[in-house]
């Protein structure tokens, strides 16, 4: 049965939560009166209007005070048409001796729901009640006068009145419930297989009972049911407290639940989970009635005075009430809400003229002997003050707030004109001045700013044509104030604009300036020089420019890492005027720029480069003629005997030159075989013959694979003597091995005494520490070779006869 009940309760809880989330309907024309404040509460006489008024309030609204203006009854059978308080609202309801009744309910509804909000119920007249009538009793949460739902912010405080439900007067499912007085009744008490009808059914949450009576329609003193709650304090009420065991007819409380009875913790007896033993019933005695305090008087609080520090002590002249702690002071007045902590005065802070201040005094009382009335009046120094009623959950008092009359404003001297001094005028190319002063009494310059299009400039350096606002912030000393429409002067100018400052004692004056440049600062022409392209050289990254011009970028097209033969290269130089110059107006059409003495083509950036109507960045472009390697003239009587060598071949002249110099012949009378690979023996022999076939100084041969009488014998001896090569090992030369591109450029470089190379390495396959690196850079720099691509040299690739004779020709042909 218990599981069935739990499931049904869950379904009802879910339904109520969903209905509670439905937005409240907009309030139409209201019949009720009042402003909803403590001194002027809303007076309501209609159930529908009361329902919509409650549903319209949230945590963003101040405490809402409502008083019943007559008996209100809802006789419909709309079970879901409850009075719901939600979204953190804070409601104080005065029954004022009237009844609030729902008479047409069946067994599955209730009257009031507190859903994550606060409800305080008072009865200033007496005899008022909240009643949810049902024709018959029933299970679950039916016919409850007030249901406190399971939200942490749910809070119910009952100070007076009668609360009656078909089954329950009050049901708590969470939150905090404080019962200080009143009568809680169950109209249709009965016991069934699910749960006992009872005046107070405390399931979950914190419940504090400080007074009141509990019972049914015929008697007072019936039991209070406590189930699954972790915190119940029963201080002073007339009732039995029934805490039930695991008997099949009664719900059990959680293990370890503690109930405090008149200050003493106690537990029900018996085995809570195995026996069918019903826990003991405790009669809670009624203590001596407390004395009601209707007014609290606080005295001895010194009123604020300009220039003095606040008073921190206060005295209570009311019996049973004492003050404690220091007075807290706040700037501003107490309204419907407490002042924020941000407005609290700091220690040692003094009162100022023209300000309003509020004092906060803490008070407490002996709750065993005294209580305050619902309409308790508070005074400070005999003047009406404001406070919430005492809090009964803990033995701590409440705050009393009093706002003193505003301090009179001090007499001031009026400032109509401010003279700004020691602030330099704006000049193109010179950093703006950020320091200034004023000769006007009572004024201090706080800040100087420069703004363009309402954006503040940092470390501003003016440029020709800038339209800039010079904004000077000035503060007034105590005893001074700016006149309405006050102005400022600077360098013969009067401020065009006055902007509101950070507070009433500050003004911000704006002067609008257009920056101009002197004639000597205007750039009309520029002669630039750059290193012209050379085969094998890396493109120059620097440009020489005249005074007044700053080079921003240098770009070459095509973007080769080294210049190549037969390619025409274009340099594009981006430049600007330097910090003390400006490009002439319409520079694109009227400016003159030369590169290496030749007229350059001018252009502007595709985006940007224009400030107002002035050009800030310009490009100058010049295209150099296609590069050609130096060619040696061919003798008029030189003829080409080879059918595999055409005049259009890159190796045409090199082949005729090596034949003429008797460096080598063809592979036959009519063929040269340009694509055939060269051996190491052939390569050193070509070099030796190109050097004039000098006789070696020594005849001693260290290589076992170089036979005496071979055609390359003397060439190898010469190459070793001149450090051109050392062989492939100490005893081998490998004459028949194919010669690589790396080897032949190294032979050539060493034959030229290993000159230094200044070029940048453009090749990804030539490591910085390779034996041939300097030889490759030297060969590229002197136009002997440009590599196999723009980024590769192919050092391990076999060298052809055409390539070797071309290398020789470019290096030695003269």
Short mmCIF file of N, CA and C in Angstrom, two decimals, residues 345-440:
data_model
loop_
_atom_site.label_atom_id
_atom_site.label_comp_id
_atom_site.label_asym_id
_atom_site.label_seq_id
_atom_site.Cartn_x
_atom_site.Cartn_y
_atom_site.Cartn_z
N UNK A 345 28.53 52.59 4.52
CA UNK A 345 29.67 53.46 4.77
C UNK A 345 30.82 52.64 5.35
N UNK A 346 32.03 52.98 4.92
CA UNK A 346 33.23 52.30 5.40
C UNK A 346 33.61 52.86 6.77
N UNK A 347 34.42 52.10 7.49
CA UNK A 347 34.88 52.54 8.81
C UNK A 347 35.68 53.83 8.66
N UNK A 348 35.36 54.82 9.50
CA UNK A 348 36.07 56.09 9.45
C UNK A 348 35.56 57.07 8.42
N UNK A 349 34.64 56.63 7.53
CA UNK A 349 34.10 57.54 6.53
C UNK A 349 33.23 58.60 7.20
N UNK A 350 33.28 59.83 6.67
CA UNK A 350 32.57 60.94 7.27
C UNK A 350 31.32 61.30 6.47
N UNK A 351 30.35 61.92 7.19
CA UNK A 351 29.14 62.38 6.53
C UNK A 351 29.47 63.56 5.61
N UNK A 352 28.75 63.64 4.48
CA UNK A 352 28.98 64.70 3.51
C UNK A 352 27.71 65.54 3.33
N UNK A 353 27.95 66.80 2.97
CA UNK A 353 26.83 67.70 2.74
C UNK A 353 25.99 67.22 1.57
N UNK A 354 24.69 67.48 1.63
CA UNK A 354 23.80 67.16 0.53
C UNK A 354 23.43 65.70 0.43
N UNK A 355 23.91 64.83 1.33
CA UNK A 355 23.64 63.39 1.26
C UNK A 355 22.53 63.00 2.25
N UNK A 356 21.87 61.87 1.96
CA UNK A 356 20.87 61.28 2.85
C UNK A 356 21.44 59.99 3.43
N UNK A 357 21.24 59.75 4.74
CA UNK A 357 21.83 58.59 5.40
C UNK A 357 20.76 57.82 6.18
N UNK A 358 20.94 56.48 6.21
CA UNK A 358 20.04 55.59 6.94
C UNK A 358 20.83 54.80 7.96
N UNK A 359 20.30 54.72 9.20
CA UNK A 359 20.93 53.94 10.27
C UNK A 359 20.22 52.60 10.41
N UNK A 360 21.00 51.56 10.66
CA UNK A 360 20.46 50.22 10.89
C UNK A 360 20.86 49.79 12.29
N UNK A 361 19.85 49.55 13.19
CA UNK A 361 20.10 49.15 14.56
C UNK A 361 19.61 47.72 14.75
N UNK A 362 20.45 46.88 15.34
CA UNK A 362 20.05 45.50 15.60
C UNK A 362 19.47 45.38 17.01
N UNK A 363 18.32 44.70 17.14
CA UNK A 363 17.67 44.50 18.43
C UNK A 363 17.32 43.03 18.59
N UNK A 364 17.19 42.59 19.83
CA UNK A 364 16.79 41.21 20.13
C UNK A 364 15.92 41.22 21.39
N UNK A 365 15.28 40.08 21.72
CA UNK A 365 14.45 40.01 22.92
C UNK A 365 14.47 38.58 23.45
N UNK A 366 14.00 38.43 24.69
CA UNK A 366 13.89 37.12 25.34
C UNK A 366 12.61 36.47 24.84
N UNK A 367 12.75 35.48 23.93
CA UNK A 367 11.58 34.89 23.31
C UNK A 367 10.82 33.93 24.22
N UNK A 368 11.41 33.58 25.35
CA UNK A 368 10.66 32.76 26.30
C UNK A 368 9.61 33.59 27.03
N UNK A 369 9.76 34.90 27.03
CA UNK A 369 8.86 35.75 27.79
C UNK A 369 8.10 36.76 26.94
N UNK A 370 8.65 37.10 25.76
CA UNK A 370 8.06 38.19 25.00
C UNK A 370 7.82 37.79 23.54
N UNK A 371 6.91 38.51 22.92
CA UNK A 371 6.66 38.39 21.50
C UNK A 371 6.18 39.76 21.01
N UNK A 372 6.39 40.03 19.73
CA UNK A 372 5.92 41.29 19.17
C UNK A 372 4.59 41.07 18.46
N UNK A 373 3.78 42.10 18.45
CA UNK A 373 2.52 42.02 17.73
C UNK A 373 2.78 42.13 16.23
N UNK A 374 1.78 41.72 15.43
CA UNK A 374 1.94 41.75 13.99
C UNK A 374 2.13 43.17 13.48
N UNK A 375 1.57 44.15 14.18
CA UNK A 375 1.68 45.55 13.74
C UNK A 375 2.56 46.36 14.68
N UNK A 376 3.58 45.71 15.25
CA UNK A 376 4.49 46.38 16.18
C UNK A 376 5.09 47.62 15.53
N UNK A 377 5.08 48.75 16.27
CA UNK A 377 5.62 50.01 15.76
C UNK A 377 7.02 50.24 16.32
N UNK A 378 7.94 50.75 15.48
CA UNK A 378 9.31 51.00 15.87
C UNK A 378 9.61 52.48 15.70
N UNK A 379 10.37 53.04 16.65
CA UNK A 379 10.79 54.44 16.55
C UNK A 379 12.28 54.54 16.85
N UNK A 380 12.93 55.52 16.24
CA UNK A 380 14.32 55.87 16.52
C UNK A 380 14.34 57.35 16.84
N UNK A 381 14.81 57.66 18.04
CA UNK A 381 14.84 59.06 18.51
C UNK A 381 13.43 59.68 18.43
N UNK A 382 12.40 58.84 18.66
CA UNK A 382 11.03 59.32 18.66
C UNK A 382 10.39 59.40 17.30
N UNK A 383 11.11 59.06 16.23
CA UNK A 383 10.58 59.14 14.87
C UNK A 383 10.27 57.74 14.35
N UNK A 384 9.24 57.63 13.54
CA UNK A 384 8.81 56.33 13.01
C UNK A 384 9.93 55.67 12.23
N UNK A 385 10.20 54.40 12.55
CA UNK A 385 11.22 53.62 11.84
C UNK A 385 10.56 52.40 11.23
N UNK A 386 11.35 51.57 10.54
CA UNK A 386 10.80 50.40 9.84
C UNK A 386 11.57 49.15 10.24
N UNK A 387 10.83 48.02 10.29
CA UNK A 387 11.46 46.75 10.62
C UNK A 387 10.55 45.62 10.22
N UNK A 388 11.15 44.46 9.94
CA UNK A 388 10.37 43.23 9.81
C UNK A 388 10.07 42.70 11.19
N UNK A 389 9.02 41.87 11.35
CA UNK A 389 8.76 41.25 12.64
C UNK A 389 9.91 40.35 13.03
N UNK A 390 9.96 40.05 14.33
CA UNK A 390 11.04 39.20 14.81
C UNK A 390 11.00 37.83 14.14
N UNK A 391 12.20 37.24 13.95
CA UNK A 391 12.31 35.92 13.36
C UNK A 391 12.33 34.88 14.48
N UNK A 392 11.48 33.86 14.36
CA UNK A 392 11.36 32.89 15.44
C UNK A 392 12.20 31.65 15.24
N UNK A 393 12.86 31.51 14.11
CA UNK A 393 13.59 30.28 13.87
C UNK A 393 14.82 30.16 14.76
N UNK A 394 15.42 31.29 15.12
CA UNK A 394 16.63 31.27 15.91
C UNK A 394 16.59 32.44 16.88
N UNK A 395 17.38 32.37 17.91
CA UNK A 395 17.33 33.38 18.94
C UNK A 395 18.17 34.59 18.55
N UNK A 396 17.82 35.20 17.44
CA UNK A 396 18.50 36.40 16.95
C UNK A 396 17.44 37.43 16.63
N UNK A 397 17.74 38.71 16.88
CA UNK A 397 16.76 39.75 16.67
C UNK A 397 16.70 40.20 15.23
N UNK A 398 16.05 41.34 15.01
CA UNK A 398 15.88 41.85 13.67
C UNK A 398 16.49 43.24 13.56
N UNK A 399 16.37 43.84 12.36
CA UNK A 399 16.97 45.14 12.08
C UNK A 399 15.89 46.22 12.10
N UNK A 400 16.26 47.37 12.65
CA UNK A 400 15.39 48.54 12.65
C UNK A 400 16.05 49.60 11.80
N UNK A 401 15.32 50.14 10.80
CA UNK A 401 15.89 51.08 9.84
C UNK A 401 15.25 52.46 10.04
N UNK A 402 16.11 53.49 10.04
CA UNK A 402 15.59 54.84 10.11
C UNK A 402 16.42 55.76 9.20
N UNK A 403 15.73 56.52 8.34
CA UNK A 403 16.39 57.44 7.43
C UNK A 403 16.29 58.86 7.99
N UNK A 404 17.44 59.47 8.23
CA UNK A 404 17.48 60.84 8.74
C UNK A 404 17.26 61.82 7.60
N UNK A 405 16.79 63.03 7.91
CA UNK A 405 16.63 64.05 6.86
C UNK A 405 17.96 64.33 6.17
N UNK A 406 17.89 64.66 4.88
CA UNK A 406 19.10 64.92 4.09
C UNK A 406 19.86 66.10 4.67
N UNK A 407 21.20 65.99 4.66
CA UNK A 407 22.04 67.09 5.11
C UNK A 407 21.97 68.23 4.09
N UNK A 408 21.94 69.45 4.53
CA UNK A 408 21.87 70.56 3.58
C UNK A 408 23.11 70.63 2.71
N UNK A 409 22.92 71.06 1.45
CA UNK A 409 24.04 71.20 0.53
C UNK A 409 24.89 72.39 0.93
N UNK A 410 26.21 72.27 0.75
CA UNK A 410 27.12 73.35 1.09
C UNK A 410 27.06 74.46 0.05
N UNK A 411 27.33 75.67 0.48
CA UNK A 411 27.38 76.80 -0.45
C UNK A 411 28.55 76.60 -1.40
N UNK A 412 28.36 76.91 -2.70
CA UNK A 412 29.39 76.66 -3.69
C UNK A 412 29.66 77.90 -4.52
N UNK A 413 30.89 77.92 -5.11
CA UNK A 413 31.26 78.94 -6.09
C UNK A 413 30.99 78.37 -7.48
N UNK A 414 30.36 79.14 -8.34
CA UNK A 414 29.98 78.67 -9.67
C UNK A 414 31.11 78.91 -10.67
N UNK A 415 31.42 77.87 -11.46
CA UNK A 415 32.46 77.95 -12.50
C UNK A 415 31.76 77.96 -13.85
N UNK A 416 31.96 79.02 -14.62
CA UNK A 416 31.32 79.11 -15.93
C UNK A 416 32.29 78.90 -17.07
N UNK A 417 33.58 79.24 -16.88
CA UNK A 417 34.60 79.07 -17.92
C UNK A 417 35.87 78.49 -17.31
N UNK A 418 36.44 77.48 -17.96
CA UNK A 418 37.67 76.84 -17.49
C UNK A 418 38.78 77.12 -18.52
N UNK A 419 39.89 77.67 -18.07
CA UNK A 419 41.02 77.94 -18.96
C UNK A 419 42.00 76.78 -18.91
N UNK A 420 42.16 76.07 -20.05
CA UNK A 420 43.09 74.94 -20.15
C UNK A 420 44.46 75.49 -20.57
N UNK A 421 45.51 75.17 -19.81
CA UNK A 421 46.86 75.66 -20.09
C UNK A 421 47.84 74.49 -20.16
N UNK A 422 49.05 74.80 -20.67
CA UNK A 422 50.16 73.84 -20.72
C UNK A 422 49.80 72.56 -21.48
N UNK A 423 48.98 72.69 -22.54
CA UNK A 423 48.65 71.57 -23.40
C UNK A 423 49.06 71.94 -24.83
N UNK A 424 50.06 71.25 -25.39
CA UNK A 424 50.60 71.58 -26.70
C UNK A 424 49.55 71.39 -27.79
N UNK A 425 49.61 72.25 -28.83
CA UNK A 425 48.74 72.10 -29.99
C UNK A 425 49.15 70.87 -30.79
N UNK A 426 48.21 70.30 -31.55
CA UNK A 426 48.48 69.12 -32.35
C UNK A 426 49.26 69.51 -33.60
N UNK A 427 50.28 68.70 -33.92
CA UNK A 427 51.08 68.93 -35.11
C UNK A 427 51.39 67.60 -35.76
N UNK A 428 51.25 67.54 -37.07
CA UNK A 428 51.47 66.30 -37.80
C UNK A 428 52.85 65.70 -37.49
N UNK A 429 52.85 64.40 -37.19
CA UNK A 429 54.10 63.67 -36.99
C UNK A 429 54.69 63.81 -35.61
N UNK A 430 54.15 64.65 -34.75
CA UNK A 430 54.68 64.81 -33.40
C UNK A 430 53.69 64.23 -32.40
N UNK A 431 54.19 63.46 -31.42
CA UNK A 431 53.33 62.80 -30.44
C UNK A 431 52.47 63.83 -29.72
N UNK A 432 51.21 63.47 -29.51
CA UNK A 432 50.27 64.37 -28.84
C UNK A 432 50.63 64.52 -27.37
N UNK A 433 50.35 65.70 -26.82
CA UNK A 433 50.61 66.00 -25.41
C UNK A 433 49.44 65.49 -24.56
N UNK A 434 49.77 64.75 -23.50
CA UNK A 434 48.73 64.21 -22.64
C UNK A 434 48.72 64.87 -21.26
N UNK A 435 49.46 65.94 -21.07
CA UNK A 435 49.48 66.63 -19.78
C UNK A 435 48.93 68.04 -19.97
N UNK A 436 48.18 68.49 -18.99
CA UNK A 436 47.60 69.83 -19.06
C UNK A 436 47.32 70.30 -17.65
N UNK A 437 47.07 71.60 -17.53
CA UNK A 437 46.70 72.19 -16.24
C UNK A 437 45.66 73.25 -16.51
N UNK A 438 45.23 73.94 -15.45
CA UNK A 438 44.24 75.00 -15.61
C UNK A 438 44.57 76.12 -14.66
N UNK A 439 44.28 77.34 -15.09
CA UNK A 439 44.50 78.51 -14.25
C UNK A 439 43.22 78.95 -13.55
N UNK A 440 42.14 78.20 -13.70
CA UNK A 440 40.85 78.56 -13.10
C UNK A 440 40.79 78.06 -11.66
#
